[in-house]
GROMACS .gro file of C-alpha atoms in nm:
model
  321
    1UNK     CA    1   2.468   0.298   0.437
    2UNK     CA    2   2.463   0.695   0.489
    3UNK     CA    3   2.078   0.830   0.498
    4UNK     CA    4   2.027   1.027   0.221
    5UNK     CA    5   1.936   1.425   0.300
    6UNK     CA    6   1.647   1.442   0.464
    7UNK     CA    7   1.581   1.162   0.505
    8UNK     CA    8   1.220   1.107   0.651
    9UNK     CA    9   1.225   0.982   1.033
   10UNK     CA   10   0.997   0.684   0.952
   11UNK     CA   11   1.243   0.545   0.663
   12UNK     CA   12   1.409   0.230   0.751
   13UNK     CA   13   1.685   0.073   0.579
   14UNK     CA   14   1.623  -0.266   0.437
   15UNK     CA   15   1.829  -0.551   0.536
   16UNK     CA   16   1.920  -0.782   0.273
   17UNK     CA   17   2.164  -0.925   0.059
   18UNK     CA   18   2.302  -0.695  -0.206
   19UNK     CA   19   2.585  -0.634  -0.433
   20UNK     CA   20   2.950  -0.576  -0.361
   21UNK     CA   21   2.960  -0.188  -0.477
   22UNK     CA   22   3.267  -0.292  -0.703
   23UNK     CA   23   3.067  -0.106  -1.011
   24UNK     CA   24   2.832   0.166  -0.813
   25UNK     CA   25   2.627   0.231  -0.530
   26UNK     CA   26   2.250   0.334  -0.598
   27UNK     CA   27   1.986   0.444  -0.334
   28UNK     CA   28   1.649   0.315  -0.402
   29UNK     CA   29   1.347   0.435  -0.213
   30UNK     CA   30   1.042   0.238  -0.200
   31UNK     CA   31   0.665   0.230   0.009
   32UNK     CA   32   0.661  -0.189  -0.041
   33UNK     CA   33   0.641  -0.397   0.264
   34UNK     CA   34   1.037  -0.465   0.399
   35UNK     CA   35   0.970  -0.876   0.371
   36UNK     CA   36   0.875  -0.772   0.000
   37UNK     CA   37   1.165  -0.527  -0.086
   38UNK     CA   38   1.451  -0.755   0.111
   39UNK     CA   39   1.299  -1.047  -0.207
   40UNK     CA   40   1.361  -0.828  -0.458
   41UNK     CA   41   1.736  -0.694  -0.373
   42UNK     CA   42   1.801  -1.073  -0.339
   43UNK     CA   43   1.738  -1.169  -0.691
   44UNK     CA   44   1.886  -0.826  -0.807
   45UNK     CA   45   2.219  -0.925  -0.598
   46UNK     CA   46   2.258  -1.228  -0.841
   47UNK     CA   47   2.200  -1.045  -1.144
   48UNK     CA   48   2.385  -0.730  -1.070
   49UNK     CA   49   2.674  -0.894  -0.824
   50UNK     CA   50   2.904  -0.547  -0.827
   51UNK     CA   51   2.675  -0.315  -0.746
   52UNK     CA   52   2.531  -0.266  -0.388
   53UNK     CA   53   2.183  -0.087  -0.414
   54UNK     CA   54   2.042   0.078  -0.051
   55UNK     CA   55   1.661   0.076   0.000
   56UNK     CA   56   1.456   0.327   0.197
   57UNK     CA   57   1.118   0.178   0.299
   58UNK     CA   58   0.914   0.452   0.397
   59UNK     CA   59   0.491   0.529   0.395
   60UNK     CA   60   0.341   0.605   0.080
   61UNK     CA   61   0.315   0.972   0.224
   62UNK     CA   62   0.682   0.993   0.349
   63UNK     CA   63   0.757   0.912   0.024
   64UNK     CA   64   0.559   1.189  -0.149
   65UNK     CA   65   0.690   1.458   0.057
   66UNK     CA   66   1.060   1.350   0.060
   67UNK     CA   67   1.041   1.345  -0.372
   68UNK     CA   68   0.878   1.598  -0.339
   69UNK     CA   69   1.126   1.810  -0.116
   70UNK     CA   70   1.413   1.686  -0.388
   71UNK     CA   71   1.476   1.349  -0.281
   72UNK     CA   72   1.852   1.257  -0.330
   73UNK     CA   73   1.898   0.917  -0.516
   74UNK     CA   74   1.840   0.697  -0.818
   75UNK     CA   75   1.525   0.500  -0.816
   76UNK     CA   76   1.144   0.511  -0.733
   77UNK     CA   77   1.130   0.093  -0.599
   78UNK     CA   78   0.749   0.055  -0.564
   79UNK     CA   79   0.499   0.321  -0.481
   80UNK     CA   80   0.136   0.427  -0.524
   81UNK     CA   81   0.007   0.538  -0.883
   82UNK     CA   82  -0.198   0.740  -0.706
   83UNK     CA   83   0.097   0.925  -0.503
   84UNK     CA   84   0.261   0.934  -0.830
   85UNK     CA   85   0.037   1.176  -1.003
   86UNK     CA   86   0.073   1.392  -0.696
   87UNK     CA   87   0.093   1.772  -0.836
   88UNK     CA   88   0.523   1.800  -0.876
   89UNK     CA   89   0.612   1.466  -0.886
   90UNK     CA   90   0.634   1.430  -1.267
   91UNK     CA   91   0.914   1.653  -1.273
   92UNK     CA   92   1.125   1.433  -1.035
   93UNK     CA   93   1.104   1.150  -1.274
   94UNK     CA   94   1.343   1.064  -1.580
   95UNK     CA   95   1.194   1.073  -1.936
   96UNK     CA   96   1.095   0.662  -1.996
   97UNK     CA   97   1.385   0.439  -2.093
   98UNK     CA   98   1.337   0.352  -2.454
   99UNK     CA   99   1.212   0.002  -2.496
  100UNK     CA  100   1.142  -0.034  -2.114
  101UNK     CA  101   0.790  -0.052  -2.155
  102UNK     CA  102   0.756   0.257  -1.955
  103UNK     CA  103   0.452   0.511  -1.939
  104UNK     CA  104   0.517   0.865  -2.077
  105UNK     CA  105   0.545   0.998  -1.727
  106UNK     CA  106   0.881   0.764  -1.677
  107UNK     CA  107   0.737   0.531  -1.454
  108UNK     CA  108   0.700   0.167  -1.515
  109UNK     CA  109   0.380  -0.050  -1.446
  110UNK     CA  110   0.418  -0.363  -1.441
  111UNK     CA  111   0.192  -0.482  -1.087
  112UNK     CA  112  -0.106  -0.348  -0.901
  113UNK     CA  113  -0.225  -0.399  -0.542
  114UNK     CA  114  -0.547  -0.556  -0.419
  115UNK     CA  115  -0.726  -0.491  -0.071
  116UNK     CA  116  -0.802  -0.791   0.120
  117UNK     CA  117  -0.933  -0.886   0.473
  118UNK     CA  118  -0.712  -1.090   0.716
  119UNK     CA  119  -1.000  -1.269   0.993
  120UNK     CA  120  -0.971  -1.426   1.338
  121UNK     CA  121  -1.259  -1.679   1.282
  122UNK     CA  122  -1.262  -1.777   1.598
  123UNK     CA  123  -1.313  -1.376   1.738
  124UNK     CA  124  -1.562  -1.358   1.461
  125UNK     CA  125  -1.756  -1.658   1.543
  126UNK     CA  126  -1.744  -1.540   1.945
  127UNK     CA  127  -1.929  -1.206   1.838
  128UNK     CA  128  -2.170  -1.400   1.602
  129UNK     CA  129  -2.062  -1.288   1.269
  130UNK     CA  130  -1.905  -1.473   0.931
  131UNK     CA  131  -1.671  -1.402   0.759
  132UNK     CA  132  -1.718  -1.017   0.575
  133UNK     CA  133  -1.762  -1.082   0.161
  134UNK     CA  134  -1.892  -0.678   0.081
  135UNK     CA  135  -1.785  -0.346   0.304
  136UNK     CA  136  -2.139  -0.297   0.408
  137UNK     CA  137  -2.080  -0.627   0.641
  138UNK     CA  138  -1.775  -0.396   0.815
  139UNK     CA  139  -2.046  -0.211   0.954
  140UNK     CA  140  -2.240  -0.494   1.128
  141UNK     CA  141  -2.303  -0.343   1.483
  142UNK     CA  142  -2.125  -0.687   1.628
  143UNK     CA  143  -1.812  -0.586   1.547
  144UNK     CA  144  -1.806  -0.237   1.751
  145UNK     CA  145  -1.409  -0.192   1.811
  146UNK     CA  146  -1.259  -0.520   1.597
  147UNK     CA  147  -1.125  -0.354   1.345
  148UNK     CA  148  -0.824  -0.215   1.238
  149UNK     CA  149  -0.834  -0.013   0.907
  150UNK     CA  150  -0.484   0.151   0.805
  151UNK     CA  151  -0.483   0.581   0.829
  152UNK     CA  152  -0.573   0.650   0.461
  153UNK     CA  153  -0.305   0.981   0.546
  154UNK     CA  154  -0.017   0.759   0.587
  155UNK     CA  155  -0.083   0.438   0.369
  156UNK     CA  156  -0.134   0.365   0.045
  157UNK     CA  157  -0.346   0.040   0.120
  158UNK     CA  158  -0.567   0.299   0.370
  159UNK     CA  159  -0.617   0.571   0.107
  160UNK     CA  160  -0.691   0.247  -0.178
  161UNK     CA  161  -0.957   0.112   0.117
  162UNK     CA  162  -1.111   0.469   0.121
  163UNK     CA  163  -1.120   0.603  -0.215
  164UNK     CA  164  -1.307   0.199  -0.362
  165UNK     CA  165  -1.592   0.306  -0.110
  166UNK     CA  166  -1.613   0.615  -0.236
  167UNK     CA  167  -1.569   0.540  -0.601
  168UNK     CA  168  -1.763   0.200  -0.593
  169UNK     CA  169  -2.088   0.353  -0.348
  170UNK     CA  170  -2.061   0.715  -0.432
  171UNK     CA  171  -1.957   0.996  -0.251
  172UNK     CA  172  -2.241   1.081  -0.089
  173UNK     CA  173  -2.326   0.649   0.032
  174UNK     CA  174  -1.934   0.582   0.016
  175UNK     CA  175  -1.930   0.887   0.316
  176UNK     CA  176  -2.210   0.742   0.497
  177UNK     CA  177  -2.091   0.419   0.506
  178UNK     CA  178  -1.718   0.492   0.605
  179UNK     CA  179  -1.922   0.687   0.923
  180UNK     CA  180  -2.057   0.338   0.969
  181UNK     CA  181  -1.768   0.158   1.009
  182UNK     CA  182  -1.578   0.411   1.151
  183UNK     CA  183  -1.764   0.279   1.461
  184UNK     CA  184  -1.608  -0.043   1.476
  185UNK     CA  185  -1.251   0.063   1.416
  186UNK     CA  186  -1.039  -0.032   1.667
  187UNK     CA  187  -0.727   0.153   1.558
  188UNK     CA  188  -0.579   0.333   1.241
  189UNK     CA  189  -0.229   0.181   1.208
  190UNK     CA  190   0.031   0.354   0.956
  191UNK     CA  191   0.052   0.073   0.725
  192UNK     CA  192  -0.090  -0.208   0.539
  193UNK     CA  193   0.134  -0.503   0.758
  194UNK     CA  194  -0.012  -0.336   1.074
  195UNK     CA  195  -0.352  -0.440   1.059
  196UNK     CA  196  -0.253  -0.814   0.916
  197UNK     CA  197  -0.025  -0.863   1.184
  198UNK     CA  198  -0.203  -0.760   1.472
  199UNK     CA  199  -0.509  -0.950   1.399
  200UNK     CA  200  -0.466  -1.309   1.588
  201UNK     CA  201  -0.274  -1.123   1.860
  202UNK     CA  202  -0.545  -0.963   2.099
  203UNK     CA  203  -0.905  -0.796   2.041
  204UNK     CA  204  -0.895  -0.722   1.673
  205UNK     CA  205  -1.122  -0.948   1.452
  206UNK     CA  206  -1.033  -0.815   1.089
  207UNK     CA  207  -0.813  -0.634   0.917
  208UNK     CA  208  -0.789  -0.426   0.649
  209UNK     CA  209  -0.486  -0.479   0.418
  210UNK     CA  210  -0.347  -0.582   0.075
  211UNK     CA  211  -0.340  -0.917  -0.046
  212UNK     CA  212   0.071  -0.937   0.004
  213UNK     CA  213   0.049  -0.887   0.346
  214UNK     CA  214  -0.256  -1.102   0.377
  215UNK     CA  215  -0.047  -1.369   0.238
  216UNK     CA  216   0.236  -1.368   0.472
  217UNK     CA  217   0.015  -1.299   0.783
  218UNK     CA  218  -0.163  -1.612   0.740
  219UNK     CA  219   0.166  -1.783   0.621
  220UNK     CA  220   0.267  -1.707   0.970
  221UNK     CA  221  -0.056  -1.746   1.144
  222UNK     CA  222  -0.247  -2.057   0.977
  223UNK     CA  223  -0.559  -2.008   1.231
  224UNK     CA  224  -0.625  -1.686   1.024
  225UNK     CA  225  -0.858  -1.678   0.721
  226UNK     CA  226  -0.879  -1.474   0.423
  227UNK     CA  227  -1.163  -1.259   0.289
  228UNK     CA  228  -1.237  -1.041  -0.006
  229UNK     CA  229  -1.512  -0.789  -0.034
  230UNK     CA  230  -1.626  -0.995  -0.350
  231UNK     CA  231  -1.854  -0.674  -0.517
  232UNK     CA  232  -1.536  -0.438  -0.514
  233UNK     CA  233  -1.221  -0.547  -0.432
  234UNK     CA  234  -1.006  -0.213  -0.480
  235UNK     CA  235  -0.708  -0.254  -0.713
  236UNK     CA  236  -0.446   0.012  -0.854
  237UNK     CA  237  -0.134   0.013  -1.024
  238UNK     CA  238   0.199   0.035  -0.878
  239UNK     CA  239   0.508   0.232  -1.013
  240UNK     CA  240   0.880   0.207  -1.068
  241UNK     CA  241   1.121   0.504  -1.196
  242UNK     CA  242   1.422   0.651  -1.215
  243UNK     CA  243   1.446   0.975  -1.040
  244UNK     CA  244   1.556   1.217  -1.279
  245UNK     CA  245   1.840   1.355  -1.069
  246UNK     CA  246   1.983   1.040  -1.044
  247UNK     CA  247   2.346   1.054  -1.161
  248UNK     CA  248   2.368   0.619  -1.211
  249UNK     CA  249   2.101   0.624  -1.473
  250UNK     CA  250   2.264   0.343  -1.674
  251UNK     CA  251   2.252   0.096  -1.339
  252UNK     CA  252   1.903   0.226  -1.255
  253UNK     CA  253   1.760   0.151  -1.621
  254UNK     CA  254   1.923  -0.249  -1.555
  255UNK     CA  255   1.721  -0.200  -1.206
  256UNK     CA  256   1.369  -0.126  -1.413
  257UNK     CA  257   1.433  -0.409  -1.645
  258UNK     CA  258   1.467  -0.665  -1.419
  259UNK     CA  259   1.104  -0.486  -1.318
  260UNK     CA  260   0.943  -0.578  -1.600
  261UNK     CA  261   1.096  -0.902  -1.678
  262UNK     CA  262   0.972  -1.265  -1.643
  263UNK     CA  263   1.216  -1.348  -1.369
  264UNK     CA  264   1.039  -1.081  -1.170
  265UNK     CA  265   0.725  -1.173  -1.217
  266UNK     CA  266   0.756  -1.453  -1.041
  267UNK     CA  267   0.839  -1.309  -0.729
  268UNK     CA  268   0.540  -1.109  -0.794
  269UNK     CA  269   0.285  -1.376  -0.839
  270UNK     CA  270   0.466  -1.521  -0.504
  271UNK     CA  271   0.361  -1.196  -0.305
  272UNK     CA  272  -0.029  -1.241  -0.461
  273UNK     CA  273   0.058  -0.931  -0.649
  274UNK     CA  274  -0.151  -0.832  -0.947
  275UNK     CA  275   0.016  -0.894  -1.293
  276UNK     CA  276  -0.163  -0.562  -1.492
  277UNK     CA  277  -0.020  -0.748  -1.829
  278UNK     CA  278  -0.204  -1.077  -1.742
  279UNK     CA  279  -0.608  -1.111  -1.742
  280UNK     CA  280  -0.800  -0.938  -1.475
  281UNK     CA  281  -0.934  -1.177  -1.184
  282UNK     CA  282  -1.344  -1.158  -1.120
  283UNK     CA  283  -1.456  -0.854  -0.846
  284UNK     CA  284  -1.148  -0.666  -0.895
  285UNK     CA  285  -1.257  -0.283  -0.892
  286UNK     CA  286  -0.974  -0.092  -1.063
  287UNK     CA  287  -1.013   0.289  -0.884
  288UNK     CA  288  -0.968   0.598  -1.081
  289UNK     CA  289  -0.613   0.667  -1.012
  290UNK     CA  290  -0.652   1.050  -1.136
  291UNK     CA  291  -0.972   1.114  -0.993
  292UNK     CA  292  -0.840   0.972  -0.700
  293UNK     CA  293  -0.472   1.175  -0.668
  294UNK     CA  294  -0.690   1.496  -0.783
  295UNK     CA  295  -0.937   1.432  -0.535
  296UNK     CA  296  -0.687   1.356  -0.248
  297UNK     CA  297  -0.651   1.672  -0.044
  298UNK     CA  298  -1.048   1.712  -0.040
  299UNK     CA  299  -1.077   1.354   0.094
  300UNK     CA  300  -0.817   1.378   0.358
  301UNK     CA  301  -0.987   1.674   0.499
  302UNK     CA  302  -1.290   1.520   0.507
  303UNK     CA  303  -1.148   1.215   0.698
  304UNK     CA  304  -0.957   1.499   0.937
  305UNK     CA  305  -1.321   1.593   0.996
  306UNK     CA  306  -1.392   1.222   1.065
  307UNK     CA  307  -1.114   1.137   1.293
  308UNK     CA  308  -1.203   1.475   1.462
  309UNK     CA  309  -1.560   1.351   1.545
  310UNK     CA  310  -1.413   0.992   1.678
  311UNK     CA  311  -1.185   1.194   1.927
  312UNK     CA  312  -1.518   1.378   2.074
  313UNK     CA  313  -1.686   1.073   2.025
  314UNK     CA  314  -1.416   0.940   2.271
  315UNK     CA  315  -1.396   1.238   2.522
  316UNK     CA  316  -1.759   1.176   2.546
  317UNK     CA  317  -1.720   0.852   2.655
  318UNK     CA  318  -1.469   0.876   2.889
  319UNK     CA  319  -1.664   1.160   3.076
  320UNK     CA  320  -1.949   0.902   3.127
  321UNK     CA  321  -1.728   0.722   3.302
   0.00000   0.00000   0.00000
C-alpha cells in the first residue's frame, strides 16, 4: 500500500486480510486498536471480495490533525466523538448517506467506548491494596508509581479518563483529584493497549484503559483481573464517515453499512464494545461530548501545566540524590 500524503509518522498500516482490488481500492483511516481493525477488514473481505480497503491506525490526535490538514482518502474507520466535533472537521465529512442511520454531521454511531482498569492482583495485594471500584481509590498513597494512565494529548481513552473526572467530580474536585493521582503514575503511554499490556510485565499495578483492550489483555494474561470505577465509568460514542473528498463514495457507503448492521455487531459485542442502540449497562457515565471537544484546548493546557509540575517534581528528586 502507498501512504497517503502526509501521512502522520505514528500511522501504521494494518495487516489483514482484504479484498482483491478487482472493483476499487479505498484508504480507510481509523484510531481503533490494530487487533480490533485487522477483525473488521476480515469480515468486510467476505462481503466485499473485489475490493481491497488499506487502514491507517493512528492516535486519536494524529488523526485530528491529518483530517484536519486535508487527509487524502475515503473513510473515517473508528474515532473519538469527541475529536469529531473538533472546530473544521465537519467540513471534511460527506453529507449522511440516506437511510444509513447516520447523524446530520455524516458520521455514523453505532458503538461507544468504556474505561476500565486492567490489575496485577498479586502487585496489588504486595502493596496492601484491593482491587480500585471509584477513581478516588487511584489516589491511595500505596500505589505511589503503579500506574500507568494513557497521555490524555495523544489518546482518546486518556482524554475520556480525564474529562469523566472532571465532568463526574467537577472541575474544581475533578482537578484536585487528577493532582492526586498524578502521584502514583508511573508513566503516560500514547495509547489505550499501552497501559493493558504492560501491566503483568514489571512494576505497574493498574492500568488505565478501555474495556476492548481490557478484554484481550486478560485474554492473554489470565493472572490479570478486571475493575471498573463502579460510580462513573466514562463512556462516549464512537464515529464512522465518509470523508467528503473521497472519490469511491459508492464503496465507502457499502463500508458504513456493514457498520451499522447486525453482522457487525457481533464483532462488537466480541470486543466488549458498547452497543448505543441497545440498553445502557448500570454505572456507565456518558461524558458531554460537546462540552468536552469545546473544552479541549483549555484542558490540555491545564494538564501541560500538570505534566510541567511532575518534571520539577522529578528534577527535584533526582537532585536529592
Amino acid at each position: 500500500a502507498i501512504p497517503p500524503p502526509g501521512l502522520p509518522a505514528d500511522a501504521v498500516l494494518i495487516d489483514a486480510a482484504t479484498g482483491s482490488g478487482a472493483a476499487g481500492r479505498l484508504i480507510a483511516f481509523s484510531a481503533f486498536e490494530p487487533y480490533e481493525l485487522a477483525d473488521y477488514l476480515e469480515a468486510l473481505s467476505h462481503l466485499m471480495p473485489d475490493v481491497a480497503i488499506d487502514v491507517w491506525r493512528m492516535p486519536t490526535s494524529s488523526l485530528t490533525a491529518f483530517l484536519l490538514a486535508g487527509a487524502e482518502g475515503d473513510l473515517v474507520l473508528g474515532w473519538a466523538d469527541t475529536a469529531a466535533q473538533s472546530p473544521g472537521i465537519a467540513t471534511r465529512i460527506a453529507p449522511p448517506p440516506r437511510g444509513a442511520g447516520c447523524d446530520a454531521d455524516g458520521f455514523c454511531r453505532p458503538t461507544g467506548f468504556s474505561l476500565a482498569f486492567v490489575a496485577d492482583p498479586a502487585l496489588l495485594r504486595s502493596r496492601g491494596v484491593g482491587l480500585p471500584s471509584r477513581w478516588t481509590d487511584l489516589a491511595a498513597p500505596a500505589l505511589k508509581g503503579a500506574l500507568l494512565f494513557p497521555d490524555p494529548r495523544r489518546s482518546g481513552a486518556g482524554y475520556l479518563a480525564l474529562t469523566t473526572i472532571l465532568q463526574y467530580y467537577g472541575s474544581e474536585d475533578g482537578w484536585r483529584l487528577m493532582v492526586e493521582i498524578d502521584r502514583n503514575v508511573l508513566d503516560y503511554p500514547g495509547s489505550a493497549w499501552e497501559p493493558a499490556a504492560r501491566v503483568g510485565e514489571g512494576d505497574a499495578a493498574l492500568g488505565i484503559t478501555v474495556r476492548v483492550s481490557a478484554r484481550r489483555r486478560l485474554r492473554d494474561n489470565p493472572a490479570l483481573e478486571l475493575a471498573l470505577p463502579h460510580e462513573a465509568i466514562g463512556a462516549e460514542a464512537e464515529v464512522y464517515g465518509i470523508l467528503a473528498a473521497s472519490k469511491q463514495q459508492a464503496l465507502a457507503r457499502r463500508v458504513l453499512e456493514w457498520v451499522m448492521s447486525d453482522e457487525a455487531s457481533s464483532l462488537y459485542r466480541h470486543h466488549a464494545k458498547l452497543l448505543l442502540r441497545e440498553e445502557r449497562e448500570a454505572g456507565l457515565f456518558a461524558i458531554n461530548s460537546e462540552r468536552a471537544s469545546r473544552e479541549r484546548p483549555a484542558i490540555l493546557q491545564r494538564f501541560d501545566a500538570l505534566m510541567r509540575m511532575r518534571a520539577a517534581r522529578g528534577t527535584r528528586t533526582e537532585a536529592i540524590r
